[in-house]
XYZ file of C-alpha atoms in Angstrom:
310
model
C 4.955 5.755 21.078
C 1.783 5.982 18.962
C -1.512 6.021 20.858
C -5.010 5.224 19.662
C -6.877 8.334 18.500
C -9.884 6.517 17.045
C -10.894 2.887 16.697
C -13.509 2.371 14.009
C -15.577 -0.788 13.602
C -17.794 -0.062 10.634
C -16.716 -2.824 8.288
C -18.361 -6.247 8.074
C -15.474 -8.616 7.526
C -11.785 -8.113 6.949
C -10.384 -4.690 6.054
C -7.785 -5.393 3.387
C -6.582 -1.917 2.394
C -6.025 1.329 4.294
C -4.444 4.544 3.012
C -4.305 8.283 3.723
C -5.098 10.932 1.184
C -2.136 13.169 0.274
C -3.051 15.785 2.913
C -3.366 13.291 5.745
C -6.756 14.768 6.624
C -8.695 11.714 5.455
C -8.307 7.944 5.604
C -9.663 5.539 2.984
C -10.354 1.899 3.793
C -11.942 -1.096 2.050
C -12.268 -4.856 2.291
C -14.554 -7.854 2.308
C -17.823 -5.905 2.526
C -17.225 -4.440 -0.979
C -17.440 -0.831 0.223
C -14.877 1.980 0.265
C -15.100 4.353 3.220
C -13.666 7.846 3.530
C -13.291 9.021 7.139
C -12.029 12.233 8.669
C -8.646 11.360 10.211
C -9.011 13.839 13.066
C -12.584 13.124 14.156
C -12.998 9.604 12.819
C -16.358 10.583 11.313
C -17.538 8.865 8.140
C -17.554 11.369 5.274
C -18.396 9.283 2.215
C -19.093 5.715 1.113
C -18.331 4.354 -2.349
C -20.333 1.331 -3.504
C -20.433 -0.633 -6.736
C -17.275 -2.744 -6.733
C -19.429 -5.848 -6.422
C -16.693 -8.043 -4.969
C -14.306 -7.978 -2.024
C -11.815 -5.121 -2.400
C -8.130 -5.973 -2.130
C -6.303 -2.730 -2.995
C -6.637 1.066 -2.951
C -4.677 4.044 -4.252
C -5.260 7.802 -4.449
C -3.659 10.481 -6.602
C -1.654 13.505 -5.446
C -4.599 15.917 -5.675
C -6.727 13.440 -3.706
C -9.626 13.738 -6.141
C -9.408 10.227 -7.633
C -9.450 6.864 -5.863
C -8.584 3.587 -7.579
C -9.814 0.266 -6.238
C -9.409 -3.360 -7.251
C -10.528 -6.737 -6.045
C -11.834 -10.225 -6.480
C -14.036 -9.424 -9.469
C -11.024 -8.851 -11.768
C -12.043 -5.189 -12.087
C -10.129 -1.934 -11.627
C -12.328 1.068 -10.838
C -11.559 4.804 -10.870
C -13.724 6.890 -8.512
C -14.401 10.602 -8.232
C -13.743 11.400 -4.571
C -16.224 14.266 -4.217
C -19.211 12.764 -6.036
C -18.513 9.093 -5.150
C -19.219 8.113 -8.752
C -17.361 5.662 -11.003
C -15.316 7.405 -13.679
C -13.864 4.268 -15.265
C -14.349 0.528 -14.802
C -11.810 -1.794 -16.383
C -12.689 -5.487 -16.562
C -10.711 -6.723 -19.583
C -7.112 -6.663 -18.346
C -6.856 -9.573 -15.912
C -8.136 -13.133 -15.820
C -8.032 -13.537 -12.018
C -8.473 -11.350 -8.944
C -6.635 -8.014 -8.854
C -4.695 -7.587 -5.607
C -3.025 -4.190 -5.966
C -3.214 -0.828 -7.730
C -1.225 2.384 -8.035
C -1.948 5.745 -9.679
C 0.453 8.445 -10.826
C 0.445 12.001 -9.494
C -1.412 13.416 -12.487
C -4.149 10.763 -12.329
C -3.448 9.889 -15.960
C -2.080 6.358 -15.541
C -3.157 3.468 -13.329
C -1.191 0.265 -12.773
C -2.756 -2.952 -11.499
C -1.291 -6.279 -10.409
C -3.119 -9.578 -10.438
C -3.004 -13.139 -9.163
C -2.807 -14.044 -12.872
C 0.918 -13.020 -12.767
C 0.470 -9.875 -14.886
C 0.853 -6.122 -14.413
C -1.498 -3.967 -16.485
C -0.992 -0.292 -17.353
C -4.142 1.768 -18.010
C -4.359 5.154 -19.747
C -7.300 6.717 -17.940
C -7.339 9.786 -20.195
C -8.363 7.478 -23.033
C -11.810 5.966 -23.451
C -10.209 2.609 -24.273
C -11.163 -0.238 -21.948
C -8.118 -2.382 -22.752
C -4.719 -1.974 -21.053
C -2.134 0.246 -22.667
C 0.470 -2.382 -21.807
C 0.698 -5.746 -20.028
C 3.865 -7.025 -18.357
C 3.902 -10.796 -17.903
C 7.446 -11.460 -16.655
C 6.417 -12.751 -13.220
C 6.298 -16.471 -12.512
C 3.653 -16.124 -9.789
C 0.980 -13.693 -8.639
C 1.617 -9.942 -8.368
C 1.139 -8.896 -4.736
C 2.070 -5.204 -4.814
C 2.724 -2.355 -7.237
C 4.087 1.178 -6.979
C 4.779 4.053 -9.352
C 7.387 6.793 -9.532
C 7.618 9.559 -12.134
C 9.272 7.202 -14.621
C 8.904 3.689 -13.235
C 6.455 0.921 -12.512
C 7.572 -1.358 -9.674
C 5.952 -4.743 -9.052
C 6.492 -7.296 -6.288
C 5.588 -10.928 -6.841
C 5.046 -14.116 -4.890
C 7.840 -15.532 -7.078
C 10.275 -13.673 -4.794
C 11.226 -10.851 -7.137
C 10.777 -7.097 -7.379
C 10.702 -5.926 -11.000
C 11.298 -2.311 -11.919
C 10.135 -1.169 -15.349
C 11.671 2.059 -16.637
C 8.862 3.267 -18.873
C 10.868 5.947 -20.669
C 13.943 3.823 -21.342
C 11.995 0.638 -21.986
C 14.170 -1.356 -19.571
C 13.369 -3.849 -16.842
C 15.502 -4.739 -13.800
C 14.771 -7.697 -11.532
C 15.862 -7.802 -7.887
C 15.611 -11.247 -6.293
C 14.518 -11.170 -2.650
C 14.658 -14.939 -2.105
C 11.222 -15.090 -0.451
C 7.679 -14.343 -1.654
C 7.183 -10.560 -1.778
C 3.878 -9.390 -0.262
C 4.251 -5.606 0.024
C 6.430 -2.721 -1.119
C 6.424 1.003 -0.506
C 8.646 3.678 -2.017
C 9.567 6.953 -0.333
C 11.567 9.836 -1.781
C 12.481 13.144 -0.186
C 14.740 15.919 -1.415
C 14.752 17.345 2.119
C 15.951 14.092 3.674
C 18.017 13.333 0.549
C 16.630 9.823 0.478
C 15.019 7.498 -2.018
C 14.160 4.220 -0.344
C 11.911 1.221 -0.779
C 10.522 -1.049 1.912
C 9.931 -4.633 0.768
C 8.040 -7.109 2.955
C 8.455 -10.855 2.446
C 6.853 -14.037 3.745
C 9.869 -14.862 5.895
C 8.623 -12.283 8.425
C 11.075 -9.581 7.376
C 10.920 -6.126 5.857
C 13.991 -4.927 3.993
C 14.717 -1.231 3.529
C 16.548 -0.676 0.262
C 18.504 2.407 -0.803
C 17.274 2.931 -4.350
C 20.306 4.991 -5.349
C 22.612 1.955 -5.195
C 20.192 -0.943 -4.530
C 21.834 -1.718 -1.196
C 20.017 -3.105 1.842
C 20.001 -0.472 4.596
C 18.453 -2.783 7.155
C 16.390 -5.911 7.704
C 13.489 -5.428 10.115
C 12.050 -8.381 12.034
C 9.892 -9.309 14.994
C 6.483 -9.371 13.328
C 4.807 -12.414 11.787
C 4.246 -12.780 8.043
C 4.082 -16.384 6.869
C 0.716 -16.911 5.197
C -0.919 -13.576 4.387
C -0.258 -10.457 2.317
C 0.812 -8.268 5.243
C 1.479 -4.682 4.177
C 4.292 -2.376 5.263
C 5.145 1.324 4.941
C 8.111 3.669 5.405
C 8.777 7.400 5.622
C 12.553 7.136 5.536
C 12.747 7.534 9.320
C 10.526 4.650 10.379
C 9.289 1.354 9.005
C 5.872 0.010 10.020
C 4.171 -3.305 9.325
C 1.066 -5.230 10.136
C 1.380 -8.745 11.503
C -0.432 -12.061 11.659
C -0.231 -11.960 15.478
C -2.581 -8.946 15.669
C -0.018 -6.263 16.483
C 1.336 -3.266 14.593
C 5.131 -3.114 14.551
C 7.239 0.035 14.202
C 11.019 0.217 13.723
C 13.461 3.127 13.933
C 15.540 3.524 10.756
C 17.793 6.326 12.019
C 18.909 4.780 15.314
C 18.350 1.049 14.846
C 18.874 -1.503 17.571
C 20.324 -4.705 16.094
C 19.541 -8.202 17.412
C 21.845 -11.241 17.384
C 20.622 -12.222 13.904
C 21.642 -8.868 12.490
C 18.040 -7.687 12.157
C 16.660 -4.393 13.435
C 14.592 -4.810 16.613
C 11.169 -3.221 16.673
C 10.784 0.068 18.536
C 7.056 -0.349 19.274
C 4.570 -3.207 19.240
C 1.083 -1.749 19.271
C -2.054 -3.577 20.397
C -5.656 -2.727 19.596
C -6.751 -5.185 16.941
C -8.061 -8.684 17.621
C -7.387 -10.065 14.144
C -4.586 -10.204 11.596
C -3.319 -6.676 10.861
C -3.457 -6.578 7.071
C -2.565 -2.973 6.328
C -0.635 -0.035 7.758
C 0.010 3.475 6.475
C 2.185 6.213 7.961
C 0.810 9.747 7.897
C 2.086 11.492 4.730
C 3.589 14.300 6.836
C 5.062 12.074 9.548
C 8.647 12.525 8.327
C 8.534 16.335 8.430
C 5.887 17.436 10.938
C 6.766 16.602 14.547
C 3.094 16.787 15.538
C 2.408 13.924 13.107
C 5.513 11.863 13.889
C 3.461 9.061 15.480
C 0.389 9.385 13.259
C -0.483 6.242 11.357
C -3.331 4.003 10.253
C -3.915 0.258 10.567
C -6.636 -2.163 9.529
C -7.322 -5.770 10.418
C -9.202 -8.945 9.589
C -11.584 -8.395 12.525
C -13.041 -5.393 10.650
C -11.365 -2.821 12.892
C -9.557 0.322 11.748
C -7.298 2.283 14.100
C -6.155 5.862 13.586
C -3.049 6.419 15.708
C -1.629 9.713 17.001
């Protein structure tokens, strides 16, 4: 069972986003106080602060080389940061008409995708000096709550209850109807584990794990509470984790699931440590392959607390 390694209380107000860098050596968090913080995951020490967003921050992403951070928030802006110098590289303000809730960046740090409460997904070419989106997708009937990117796809979850996958190369779009407002999605692919999965969290207090090879539901995970807020989830193919409105972090076993009478997977661990709504969770990027990091994860809550788990 995960144990608390560090509990940080540096944020004033809710922490809305929490991610690891690709090495797992650093954690990046942001929220209502308009600041992005980079902390050492092992010591908990603050390494860098990024200021200038101007509004509450709702979403974060980092590229594969961990040298570029993307943030978004209430001010309708999408900002690209240089990790080392803490300077803005790009600031996009012309793509969305309402707050921007989520962002993703590709491995090469050449393309950024953002999703907004205005029901649109914007694609940005950050190699260009243009300040307008390369493309806007407006298929959703309600706000965009979460976005992800693969090598060839943009994936967007919406409060309208759908997950839309855009194949950029083929120019095709596929819609999967979840039946409930979608608040979070995470993709995970591994050649070693021979898996390509997606975790989708909905406002009926469930997370569904989907096999992307045949779009089949591998399991429905329940026990947490998600009825009113954009509670984020994560998966590494072996585990699913989620925040919860009841202040706990929930973890489920994908490989040896225990099924309840409703056919849902029972949680393996319910972790306490926060005193507010747990908005965000992130599993350590090496947790699926490194046994010493199997329980390592990150969580952030509305009480301003951040917990690094070991």
